[in-house]
PDB file of C-alpha atoms in Angstrom:
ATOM      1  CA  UNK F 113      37.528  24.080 -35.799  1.00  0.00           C
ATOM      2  CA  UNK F 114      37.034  27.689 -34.786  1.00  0.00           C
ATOM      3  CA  UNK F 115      33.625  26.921 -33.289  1.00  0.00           C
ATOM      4  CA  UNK F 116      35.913  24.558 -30.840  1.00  0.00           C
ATOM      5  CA  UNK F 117      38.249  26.884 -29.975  1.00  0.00           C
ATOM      6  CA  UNK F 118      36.029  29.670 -29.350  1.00  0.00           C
ATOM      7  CA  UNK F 119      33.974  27.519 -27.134  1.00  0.00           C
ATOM      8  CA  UNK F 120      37.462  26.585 -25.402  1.00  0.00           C
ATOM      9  CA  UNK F 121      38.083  30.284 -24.745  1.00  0.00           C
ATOM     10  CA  UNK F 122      34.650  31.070 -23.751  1.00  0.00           C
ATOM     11  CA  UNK F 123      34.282  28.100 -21.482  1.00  0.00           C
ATOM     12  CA  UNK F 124      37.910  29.148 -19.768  1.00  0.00           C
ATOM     13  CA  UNK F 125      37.591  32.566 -19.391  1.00  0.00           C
ATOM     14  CA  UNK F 126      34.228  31.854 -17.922  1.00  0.00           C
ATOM     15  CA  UNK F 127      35.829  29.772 -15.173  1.00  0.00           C
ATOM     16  CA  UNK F 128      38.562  32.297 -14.617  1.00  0.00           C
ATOM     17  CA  UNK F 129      35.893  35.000 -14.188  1.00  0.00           C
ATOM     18  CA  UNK F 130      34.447  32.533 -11.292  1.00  0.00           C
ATOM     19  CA  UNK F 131      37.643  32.315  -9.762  1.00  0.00           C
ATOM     20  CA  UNK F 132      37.957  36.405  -9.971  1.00  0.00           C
ATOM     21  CA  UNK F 133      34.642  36.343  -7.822  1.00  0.00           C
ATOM     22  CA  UNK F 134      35.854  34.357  -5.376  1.00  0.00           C
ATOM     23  CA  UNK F 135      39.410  35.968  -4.613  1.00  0.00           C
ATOM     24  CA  UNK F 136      37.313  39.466  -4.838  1.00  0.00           C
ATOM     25  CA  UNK F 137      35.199  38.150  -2.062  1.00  0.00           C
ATOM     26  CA  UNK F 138      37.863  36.718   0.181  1.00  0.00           C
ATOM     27  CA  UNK F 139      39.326  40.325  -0.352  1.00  0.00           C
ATOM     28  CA  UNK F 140      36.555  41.931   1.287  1.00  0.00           C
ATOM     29  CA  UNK F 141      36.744  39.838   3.859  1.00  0.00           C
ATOM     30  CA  UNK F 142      40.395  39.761   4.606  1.00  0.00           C
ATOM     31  CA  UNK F 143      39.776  43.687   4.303  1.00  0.00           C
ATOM     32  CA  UNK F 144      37.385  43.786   7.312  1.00  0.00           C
ATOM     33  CA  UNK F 145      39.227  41.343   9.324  1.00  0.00           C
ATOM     34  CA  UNK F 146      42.532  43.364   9.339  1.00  0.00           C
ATOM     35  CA  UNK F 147      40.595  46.473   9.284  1.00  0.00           C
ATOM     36  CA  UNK F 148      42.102  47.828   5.863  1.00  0.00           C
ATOM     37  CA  UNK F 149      38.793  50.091   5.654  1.00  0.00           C
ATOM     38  CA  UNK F 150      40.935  52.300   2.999  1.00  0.00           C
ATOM     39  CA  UNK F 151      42.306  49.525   0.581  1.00  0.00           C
ATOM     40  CA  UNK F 152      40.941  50.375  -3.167  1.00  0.00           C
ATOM     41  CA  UNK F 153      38.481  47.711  -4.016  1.00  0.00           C
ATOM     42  CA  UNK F 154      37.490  47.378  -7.493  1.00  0.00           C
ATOM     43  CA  UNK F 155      33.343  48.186  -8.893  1.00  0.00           C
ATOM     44  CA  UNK F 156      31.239  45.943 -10.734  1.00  0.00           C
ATOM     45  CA  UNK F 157      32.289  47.623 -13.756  1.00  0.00           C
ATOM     46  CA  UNK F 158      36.304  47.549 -13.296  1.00  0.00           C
ATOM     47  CA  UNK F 159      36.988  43.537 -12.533  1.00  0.00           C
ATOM     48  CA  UNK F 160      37.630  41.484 -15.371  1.00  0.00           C
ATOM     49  CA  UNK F 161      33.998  40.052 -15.798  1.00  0.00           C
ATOM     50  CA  UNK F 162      32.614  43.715 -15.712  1.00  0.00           C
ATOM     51  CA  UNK F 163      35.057  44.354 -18.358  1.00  0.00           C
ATOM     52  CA  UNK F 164      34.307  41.672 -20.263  1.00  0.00           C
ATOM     53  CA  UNK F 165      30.179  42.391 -20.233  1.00  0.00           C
ATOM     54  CA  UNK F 166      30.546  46.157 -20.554  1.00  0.00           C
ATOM     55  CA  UNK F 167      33.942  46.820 -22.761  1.00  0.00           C
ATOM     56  CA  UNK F 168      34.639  43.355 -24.307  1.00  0.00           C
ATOM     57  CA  UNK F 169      33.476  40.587 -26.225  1.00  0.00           C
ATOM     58  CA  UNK F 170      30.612  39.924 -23.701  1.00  0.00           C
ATOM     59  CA  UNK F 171      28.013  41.909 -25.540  1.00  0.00           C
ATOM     60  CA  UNK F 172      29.210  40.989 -28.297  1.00  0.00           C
ATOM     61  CA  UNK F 173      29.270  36.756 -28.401  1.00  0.00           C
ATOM     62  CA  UNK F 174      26.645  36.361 -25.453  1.00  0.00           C
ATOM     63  CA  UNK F 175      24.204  39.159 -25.255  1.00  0.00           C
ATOM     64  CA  UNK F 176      21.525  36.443 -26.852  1.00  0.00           C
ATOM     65  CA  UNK F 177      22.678  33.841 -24.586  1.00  0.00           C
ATOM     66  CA  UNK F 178      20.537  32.771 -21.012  1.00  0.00           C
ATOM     67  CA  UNK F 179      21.896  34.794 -18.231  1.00  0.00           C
ATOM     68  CA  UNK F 180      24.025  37.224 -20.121  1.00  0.00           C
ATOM     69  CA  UNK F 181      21.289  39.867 -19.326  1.00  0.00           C
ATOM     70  CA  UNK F 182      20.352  38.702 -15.580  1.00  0.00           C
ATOM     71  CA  UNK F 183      24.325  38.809 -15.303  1.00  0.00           C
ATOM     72  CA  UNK F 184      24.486  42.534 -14.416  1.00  0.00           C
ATOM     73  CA  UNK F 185      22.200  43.583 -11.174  1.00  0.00           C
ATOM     74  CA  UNK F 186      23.387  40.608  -9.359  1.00  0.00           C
ATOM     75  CA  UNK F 187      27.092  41.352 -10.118  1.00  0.00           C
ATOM     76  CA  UNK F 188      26.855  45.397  -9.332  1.00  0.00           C
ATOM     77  CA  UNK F 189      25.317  44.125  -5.701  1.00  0.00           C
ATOM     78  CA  UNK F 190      28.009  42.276  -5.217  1.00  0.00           C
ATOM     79  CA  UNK F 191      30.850  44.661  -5.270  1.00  0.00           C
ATOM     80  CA  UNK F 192      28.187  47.308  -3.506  1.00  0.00           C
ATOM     81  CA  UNK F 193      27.890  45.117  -0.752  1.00  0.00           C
ATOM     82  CA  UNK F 194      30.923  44.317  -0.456  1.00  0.00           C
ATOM     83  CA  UNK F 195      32.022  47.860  -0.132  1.00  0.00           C
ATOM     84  CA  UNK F 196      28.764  49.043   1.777  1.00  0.00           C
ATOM     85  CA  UNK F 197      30.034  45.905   4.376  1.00  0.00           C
ATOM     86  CA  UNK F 198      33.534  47.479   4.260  1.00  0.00           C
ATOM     87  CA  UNK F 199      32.316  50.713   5.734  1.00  0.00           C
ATOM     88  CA  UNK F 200      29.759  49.666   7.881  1.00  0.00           C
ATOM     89  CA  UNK F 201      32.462  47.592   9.912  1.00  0.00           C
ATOM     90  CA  UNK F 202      34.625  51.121   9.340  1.00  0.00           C
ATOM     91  CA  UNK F 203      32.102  52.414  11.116  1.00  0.00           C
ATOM     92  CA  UNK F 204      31.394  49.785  14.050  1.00  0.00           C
ATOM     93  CA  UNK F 205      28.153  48.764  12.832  1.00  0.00           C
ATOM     94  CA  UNK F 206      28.552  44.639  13.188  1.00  0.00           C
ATOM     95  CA  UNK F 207      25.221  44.129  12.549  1.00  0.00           C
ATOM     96  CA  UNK F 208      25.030  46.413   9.601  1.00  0.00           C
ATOM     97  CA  UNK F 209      28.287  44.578   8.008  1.00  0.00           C
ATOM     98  CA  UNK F 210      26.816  41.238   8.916  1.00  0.00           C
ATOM     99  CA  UNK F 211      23.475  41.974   6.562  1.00  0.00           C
ATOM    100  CA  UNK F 212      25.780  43.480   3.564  1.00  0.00           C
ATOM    101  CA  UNK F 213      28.017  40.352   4.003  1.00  0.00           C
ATOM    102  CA  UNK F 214      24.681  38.028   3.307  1.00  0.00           C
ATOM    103  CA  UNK F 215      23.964  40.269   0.844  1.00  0.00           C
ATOM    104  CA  UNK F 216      26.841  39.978  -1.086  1.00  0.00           C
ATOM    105  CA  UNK F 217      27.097  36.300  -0.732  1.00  0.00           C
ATOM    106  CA  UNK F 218      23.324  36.297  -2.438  1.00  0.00           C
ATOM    107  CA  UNK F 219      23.995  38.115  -5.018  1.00  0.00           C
ATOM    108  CA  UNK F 220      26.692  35.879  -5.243  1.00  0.00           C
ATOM    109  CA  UNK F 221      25.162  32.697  -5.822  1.00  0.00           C
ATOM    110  CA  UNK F 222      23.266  34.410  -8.645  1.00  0.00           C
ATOM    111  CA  UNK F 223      26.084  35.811 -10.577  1.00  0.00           C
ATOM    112  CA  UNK F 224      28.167  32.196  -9.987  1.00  0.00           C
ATOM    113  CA  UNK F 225      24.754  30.489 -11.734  1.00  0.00           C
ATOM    114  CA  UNK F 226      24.203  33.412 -14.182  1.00  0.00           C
ATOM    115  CA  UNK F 227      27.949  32.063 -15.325  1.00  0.00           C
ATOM    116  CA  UNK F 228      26.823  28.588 -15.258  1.00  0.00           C
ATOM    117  CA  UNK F 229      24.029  29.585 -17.804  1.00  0.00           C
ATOM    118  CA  UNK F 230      26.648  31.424 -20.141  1.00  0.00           C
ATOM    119  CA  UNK F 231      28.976  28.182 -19.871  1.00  0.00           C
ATOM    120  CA  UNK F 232      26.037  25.970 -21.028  1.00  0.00           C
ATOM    121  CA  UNK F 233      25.504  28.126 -23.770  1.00  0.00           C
ATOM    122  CA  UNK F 234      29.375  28.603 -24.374  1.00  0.00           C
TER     123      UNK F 234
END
């Protein structure tokens, strides 16, 4: 029974941290496009999944597990990115905003199927 529920909890907080990805990315963008260059935006280390792999149980229940240890580079360029595309726009630089943008949205891909890994394994 508690191997079910902690693969219940695992599985759902898994998900949720996908859905934190997502609204953190639609944040940068809704950032840029009402030119909120200012707004605090959260590190790799401060969101709930960084808090989870570097403060919470992540270590702890998944450091063994297939993509726990990819999770991390991936997820850090991410929110750099995402910032580094915040202040090139700041600064006018389309094009430079543009290539942190793809970058981001890399990165990503690979965090989003590092998760998938973990949730296999969960």
């Amino acid at each position: 029974m508690q191997q079910v529920i902690h693969s219940a909890a695992s599985t759902s907080f898994l998900n949720t941290t996908k859905l934190d990805h997502a609204v953190w990315k639609n944040t940068i963008y809704r950032l840029i496009d009402q030119q909120h260059f200012h707004e605090p935006v959260s590190d790799h280390a401060q969101c709930r999944l960084g808090k989870w792999y570097f403060e919470g149980q992540g270590a702890e229940l998944f450091a063994h597990k297939p993509g726990f240890r990819e999770l991390d580079g991936p997820h850090k360029r991410v929110h750099e990115s995402g910032k580094a595309a915040l202040h090139a726009r700041e600064q006018g630089d389309i094009k430079g905003m543009v290539e942190q943008l793809k970058t981001m949205e890399n990165a990503s891909m690979q965090v989003v199927h590092c998760i998938d890994r973990l949730l296999e394994s969960a």
